[in-house]
Coordinates of C-alpha atoms and ligand atoms in Angstrom, one line a residue:
M1 CA 143.5 157.9 201.8
K2 CA 141.2 158.5 204.2
I3 CA 139.0 156.1 206.1
D4 CA 136.0 157.0 204.6
D5 CA 137.4 156.4 201.3
I6 CA 137.7 152.9 201.5
R7 CA 134.1 151.6 200.0
R8 CA 135.2 148.5 197.7
I9 CA 137.5 145.9 199.7
C10 CA 138.5 143.4 197.4
V11 CA 139.3 139.7 199.3
T12 CA 141.6 137.6 197.5
G13 CA 141.2 133.7 198.3
A14 CA 138.0 132.7 199.4
G15 CA 139.2 129.6 201.8
Q16 CA 138.4 129.3 205.7
M17 CA 139.6 132.5 206.2
G18 CA 138.8 134.7 202.8
A19 CA 135.4 133.7 202.8
Q20 CA 134.3 134.9 205.9
I21 CA 136.3 137.9 205.8
A22 CA 134.6 139.0 203.2
I23 CA 131.1 138.4 204.2
H24 CA 132.3 140.3 207.9
A25 CA 132.9 143.1 205.6
A26 CA 130.1 143.1 203.3
L27 CA 127.8 143.2 206.5
H28 CA 129.8 146.4 207.8
G29 CA 128.3 148.2 204.8
Y30 CA 131.3 147.5 202.1
R31 CA 131.4 146.6 198.8
V32 CA 133.7 143.4 198.6
A33 CA 134.8 141.4 195.6
L34 CA 135.7 138.1 196.8
H35 CA 138.2 135.9 194.1
D36 CA 139.4 132.7 194.2
V37 CA 141.5 131.2 191.5
S38 CA 138.8 128.2 192.3
A39 CA 135.3 128.7 191.5
E40 CA 134.5 126.1 193.7
Q41 CA 136.0 127.3 196.6
L42 CA 133.4 130.8 195.4
E43 CA 130.4 128.6 195.1
K44 CA 131.7 127.0 198.9
A45 CA 131.8 130.1 200.6
V46 CA 128.8 131.6 199.4
S47 CA 127.0 128.4 200.6
G48 CA 128.9 128.6 203.9
N49 CA 128.7 132.2 204.4
R50 CA 124.7 132.3 203.3
K51 CA 124.3 129.1 206.0
H52 CA 126.3 131.7 208.2
L53 CA 123.9 134.4 208.2
D54 CA 120.5 132.4 207.8
R55 CA 121.5 130.7 211.2
R56 CA 121.6 134.7 212.5
V57 CA 118.0 135.2 210.9
T58 CA 116.4 132.1 212.5
K59 CA 118.0 133.2 216.1
G60 CA 116.4 136.8 215.6
K61 CA 119.8 138.6 215.5
M62 CA 119.1 139.7 211.7
S63 CA 116.2 140.4 209.7
A64 CA 115.9 137.7 205.6
E65 CA 116.2 141.8 204.2
D66 CA 119.7 142.6 205.5
V67 CA 120.8 139.7 204.7
D68 CA 119.8 139.7 201.0
A69 CA 121.5 142.9 201.4
T70 CA 124.2 142.0 202.5
F71 CA 124.7 139.3 200.0
E72 CA 124.1 142.0 196.6
R73 CA 127.2 143.8 198.6
L74 CA 129.9 140.9 198.0
S75 CA 130.7 139.8 194.1
T76 CA 132.9 136.9 193.3
T77 CA 135.2 136.2 190.3
T78 CA 137.8 133.6 189.4
S79 CA 139.1 137.5 187.4
L80 CA 141.6 139.4 190.2
E81 CA 141.9 142.0 187.5
E82 CA 138.0 142.0 187.8
A83 CA 138.0 141.9 192.1
C84 CA 140.9 144.7 191.9
E85 CA 139.6 147.2 189.7
D86 CA 138.4 150.3 191.5
A87 CA 139.4 148.3 195.0
D88 CA 140.6 150.6 197.6
F89 CA 141.6 148.2 200.0
V90 CA 143.0 144.2 199.9
I91 CA 142.9 141.4 202.5
E92 CA 145.0 138.8 201.0
A93 CA 143.7 135.1 202.5
V94 CA 145.4 133.1 200.2
V95 CA 147.2 129.7 200.7
E96 CA 150.3 130.8 203.4
V97 CA 152.7 129.9 200.5
L98 CA 155.4 132.8 200.6
D99 CA 155.8 132.2 196.5
V100 CA 152.3 132.3 196.1
K101 CA 151.8 135.1 198.2
R102 CA 154.9 137.0 196.2
Q103 CA 153.3 136.1 193.1
V104 CA 150.4 137.5 194.2
F105 CA 151.4 140.8 195.7
R106 CA 152.9 141.4 192.5
R107 CA 149.3 141.1 190.8
L108 CA 148.0 143.0 193.5
D109 CA 150.6 145.8 192.6
E110 CA 150.0 145.5 188.8
L111 CA 145.7 145.8 189.0
C112 CA 145.1 147.8 191.7
P113 CA 144.9 151.3 191.5
E114 CA 147.5 153.5 192.9
R115 CA 145.9 154.6 196.3
T116 CA 145.1 151.0 197.2
V117 CA 146.3 149.3 200.0
L118 CA 147.8 146.0 200.2
A119 CA 147.3 143.8 203.3
T120 CA 148.0 140.5 204.1
N121 CA 146.4 138.3 206.3
S122 CA 149.3 135.7 206.6
S123 CA 150.1 134.0 209.7
Y124 CA 153.0 134.1 209.5
L125 CA 154.5 136.6 207.1
G126 CA 155.4 139.7 208.1
N127 CA 154.6 142.5 204.7
S128 CA 158.3 143.0 204.8
D129 CA 158.4 140.0 202.8
L130 CA 156.3 140.7 200.5
A131 CA 155.8 144.4 200.2
P132 CA 159.3 144.9 197.6
F133 CA 157.7 142.5 195.4
T134 CA 155.1 145.8 194.9
G135 CA 156.0 149.4 193.6
R136 CA 153.7 150.7 196.6
P137 CA 155.5 149.2 199.9
D138 CA 154.4 152.1 202.7
R139 CA 150.4 150.8 201.8
V140 CA 151.4 146.9 202.3
V141 CA 151.1 146.0 206.1
N142 CA 149.7 143.0 207.6
M143 CA 146.1 142.4 209.2
H144 CA 145.5 139.4 210.8
F145 CA 141.9 137.9 211.4
F146 CA 141.4 134.8 213.8
Y147 CA 138.7 132.0 213.2
P148 CA 136.6 132.2 212.5
P149 CA 136.3 135.8 211.2
L150 CA 133.0 136.4 211.4
V151 CA 133.2 135.6 215.3
M152 CA 136.7 136.3 216.6
Q153 CA 136.9 140.0 218.1
L154 CA 141.0 140.2 217.2
V155 CA 142.8 141.4 214.6
E156 CA 147.2 141.9 214.5
V157 CA 147.8 145.1 212.7
V158 CA 151.3 144.9 212.0
K159 CA 154.1 147.8 210.4
G160 CA 157.0 146.4 208.5
D161 CA 159.9 147.9 207.4
E162 CA 158.2 150.8 205.0
T163 CA 154.9 150.7 206.2
S164 CA 153.9 154.4 206.5
D165 CA 152.1 155.6 209.9
A166 CA 148.9 156.6 207.5
T167 CA 148.5 153.1 206.1
L168 CA 148.7 151.6 209.8
E169 CA 146.3 153.8 211.2
L170 CA 143.9 153.1 208.3
T171 CA 144.1 149.7 208.8
V172 CA 143.4 149.9 212.3
E173 CA 140.4 152.5 211.7
L174 CA 139.0 149.7 208.9
A175 CA 139.2 146.7 211.3
R176 CA 137.4 149.0 213.9
R177 CA 135.1 149.8 210.8
I178 CA 134.1 146.3 210.9
G179 CA 133.5 145.8 214.5
K180 CA 136.5 144.4 215.5
Q181 CA 139.9 145.4 218.4
P182 CA 142.9 145.9 216.3
V183 CA 146.0 145.5 218.7
T184 CA 149.2 147.2 217.0
L185 CA 152.5 145.9 216.1
H186 CA 155.5 148.6 216.3
R187 CA 157.8 146.4 214.2
E188 CA 157.2 142.6 212.7
L189 CA 158.3 139.5 214.6
P190 CA 157.1 136.2 213.3
G191 CA 153.9 135.2 214.7
F192 CA 153.5 138.5 216.2
L193 CA 151.9 138.4 219.2
V194 CA 149.1 135.9 219.4
N195 CA 150.5 132.7 217.8
R196 CA 153.8 133.2 218.8
I197 CA 152.6 132.6 222.7
L198 CA 150.9 130.0 220.6
R199 CA 153.6 128.4 219.6
A200 CA 154.9 128.1 222.8
I201 CA 151.8 126.3 224.1
S202 CA 151.9 124.0 220.7
N203 CA 155.5 123.4 220.8
E204 CA 155.3 122.0 224.4
A205 CA 152.3 120.1 223.8
Y206 CA 154.1 118.2 220.7
Y207 CA 157.1 117.4 222.6
L208 CA 155.2 115.7 225.5
L209 CA 153.2 113.8 222.7
E210 CA 156.3 112.5 221.0
S211 CA 158.4 112.0 224.0
G212 CA 155.5 109.5 224.9
V213 CA 154.6 111.8 228.2
A214 CA 150.8 111.8 227.3
S215 CA 148.5 111.2 224.6
F216 CA 147.5 114.0 222.8
E217 CA 143.5 114.1 224.5
D218 CA 145.2 114.1 227.7
I219 CA 147.3 117.0 226.6
D220 CA 143.9 118.9 225.5
R221 CA 142.2 117.9 228.5
A222 CA 145.1 118.7 231.2
C223 CA 144.8 122.8 228.9
Q224 CA 141.0 122.5 228.9
L225 CA 140.8 121.9 232.5
G226 CA 143.6 123.0 233.9
L227 CA 144.8 126.4 232.1
N228 CA 140.8 127.8 231.6
H229 CA 141.6 127.5 227.8
P230 CA 138.8 126.8 225.4
M231 CA 140.0 124.0 223.8
G232 CA 143.7 122.2 224.1
P233 CA 146.1 122.6 221.1
F234 CA 146.1 119.5 219.0
K235 CA 141.6 120.0 218.8
L236 CA 143.0 124.2 218.2
G237 CA 145.4 122.7 215.5
D238 CA 142.0 120.8 213.9
F239 CA 140.3 123.7 214.0
S240 CA 142.6 126.3 212.2
G241 CA 143.6 123.5 209.9
L242 CA 146.5 121.7 210.3
D243 CA 148.0 122.2 207.3
I244 CA 148.4 125.9 208.4
G245 CA 150.6 125.0 211.0
Y246 CA 152.7 122.7 209.1
E247 CA 153.0 124.9 206.9
A248 CA 154.3 127.9 209.1
R249 CA 156.6 125.4 210.7
M250 CA 157.6 124.4 207.7
E251 CA 158.4 127.9 206.5
R252 CA 160.2 128.9 209.8
F253 CA 162.1 125.5 209.9
H254 CA 163.5 127.1 206.3
R255 CA 164.7 130.5 207.8
T256 CA 166.2 129.1 210.9
G257 CA 167.8 125.7 210.0
D258 CA 166.9 124.4 213.8
P259 CA 165.7 120.6 213.9
E260 CA 163.7 122.4 216.7
D261 CA 162.1 124.2 214.4
R262 CA 161.1 121.1 211.7
P263 CA 156.7 120.0 212.2
A264 CA 156.4 117.8 214.5
P265 CA 156.1 113.7 212.9
S266 CA 153.0 113.4 214.7
L267 CA 151.8 116.6 212.7
E268 CA 153.4 115.8 209.5
R269 CA 151.8 112.1 209.1
R270 CA 148.1 113.5 209.8
V271 CA 148.8 116.5 206.7
K272 CA 150.9 114.2 204.2
R273 CA 147.9 111.8 204.6
G274 CA 145.1 114.6 203.8
D275 CA 144.1 114.8 207.2
L276 CA 144.2 118.4 207.8
G277 CA 141.5 118.8 210.8
R278 CA 137.6 119.5 210.8
K279 CA 137.9 121.2 207.2
S280 CA 139.0 117.4 206.2
G281 CA 136.3 116.0 208.6
R282 CA 139.5 114.2 210.3
G283 CA 142.7 115.7 211.8
F284 CA 144.1 114.5 215.7
Y285 CA 140.2 114.1 215.8
D286 CA 137.2 112.9 213.7
Y287 CA 135.3 114.6 212.9
S288 CA 132.5 112.2 211.3
T289 CA 131.1 111.4 214.9
D290 CA 129.6 114.0 217.5
P291 CA 131.2 114.5 219.7
P292 CA 134.2 114.2 217.8
T293 CA 136.4 111.1 218.6
P294 CA 140.5 111.3 219.2
T295 CA 142.1 109.3 216.1
E296 CA 144.8 106.8 215.7
D297 CA 147.9 108.0 214.6
Ligands
NAD1 N1 142.8 129.0 209.2 C1 143.5 129.8 210.3 O1 143.0 129.9 211.0 C2 144.1 131.1 209.7 C3 143.3 132.2 210.6 C4 144.4 133.6 210.3 C5 145.2 133.5 209.5 N2 145.3 132.4 208.6 C6 146.1 132.9 207.4 O2 145.2 133.1 205.7 C7 145.5 132.4 204.7 C8 144.5 131.3 204.4 O3 144.3 130.5 205.4 P1 143.2 130.1 205.2 O4 143.1 129.0 206.7 O5 141.8 130.3 204.6 O6 143.5 128.8 204.1 P2 142.6 127.7 202.6 O7 143.4 126.6 202.5 O8 141.0 127.6 203.4 O9 142.0 129.1 201.8 C9 143.2 129.3 201.0 C10 142.8 129.8 199.3 O10 143.6 130.1 198.9 C11 143.3 129.7 197.7 N3 144.2 130.6 196.5 C12 145.5 129.7 196.3 N4 146.1 130.2 195.5 C13 145.1 131.3 195.2 C14 146.2 132.2 194.4 N5 147.1 132.6 193.5 N6 144.8 133.6 193.9 C15 143.7 133.5 194.8 N7 143.2 132.6 195.8 C16 143.8 131.4 195.9 C17 142.8 128.8 197.7 O11 142.0 128.5 196.2 C18 142.3 128.2 199.3 O12 141.0 128.7 199.0 C19 147.0 132.3 204.8 O13 148.4 133.1 204.7 C20 146.6 132.0 206.5 O14 148.3 131.9 207.4 C21 144.6 131.5 208.6

């Protein structure tokens, strides 16, 4: 398949990532079917996207007609069959749980046309964990966006054990066509580039917190003011969703069995309480106040 043959994109999983990936692709002229098992999530995705684009209109960055045209290119459905029908490219953005993703890939392979490329937006899993559950391992790839996908420029494109060069190149080109700046990984490595570097920083941050060296708000402040990072690791965790970081660490711990890879107790307690960060209104910080205030553990 050539890049110009890609016209219809299916995004499955309409959470924080999928919702914005879908509208971003629609903004760049693609017809997009956004799928989720939850009708409520789909409604949330559409109303959230509407707010984002309306803000662009208010700021004079976009016309109301262009917003309407963008929404005309975006459809939503709880039927995966409907979403995959005639899809040229699928971006999977469902929860970061291996078994769920495997089931989704098996279904996508059954439902999508032969030509369709199946990409995962997983933050941690390599596509080689999913490709064997399809009959098209050469057309399975990682296309890793960053939160918030409407804003963040980077996309990591990762070649798996069986990803073909053609699939890799097509995915890189698609990322460019939707205005992103892709980087290519020629082999899989857990965490890819950015999250490996981020993990090194956040592991150290959790070590410092758990060993009582400093509070999380001071560790955040140190990274902001000393490293010139726009936000510290705990605030960034809240921003991305603490459950995402937790699941990724659990997945790694199950693989390595190394106690060092276990999620830190301060992270686990918050996730178990449902304090998932900004999306639930509370994580390391409480988002009901402006500015957000540090929470007691
Ligand atoms: N949050 C981030 O910062 C970030 C960044 C890059 C990549 N990712 C990756 O993107 C993926 C999604 O993350 P998120 O933050 O959007 O999660 P989220 O929890 O906000 O959304 C996940 C969505 O998947 C849906 N879902 C669950 N099972 C499904 C199924 N079988 N079929 C279709 N939909 C299903 C849920 O209803 C939910 O809407 C994960 O793989 C994550 O690793 C997340």
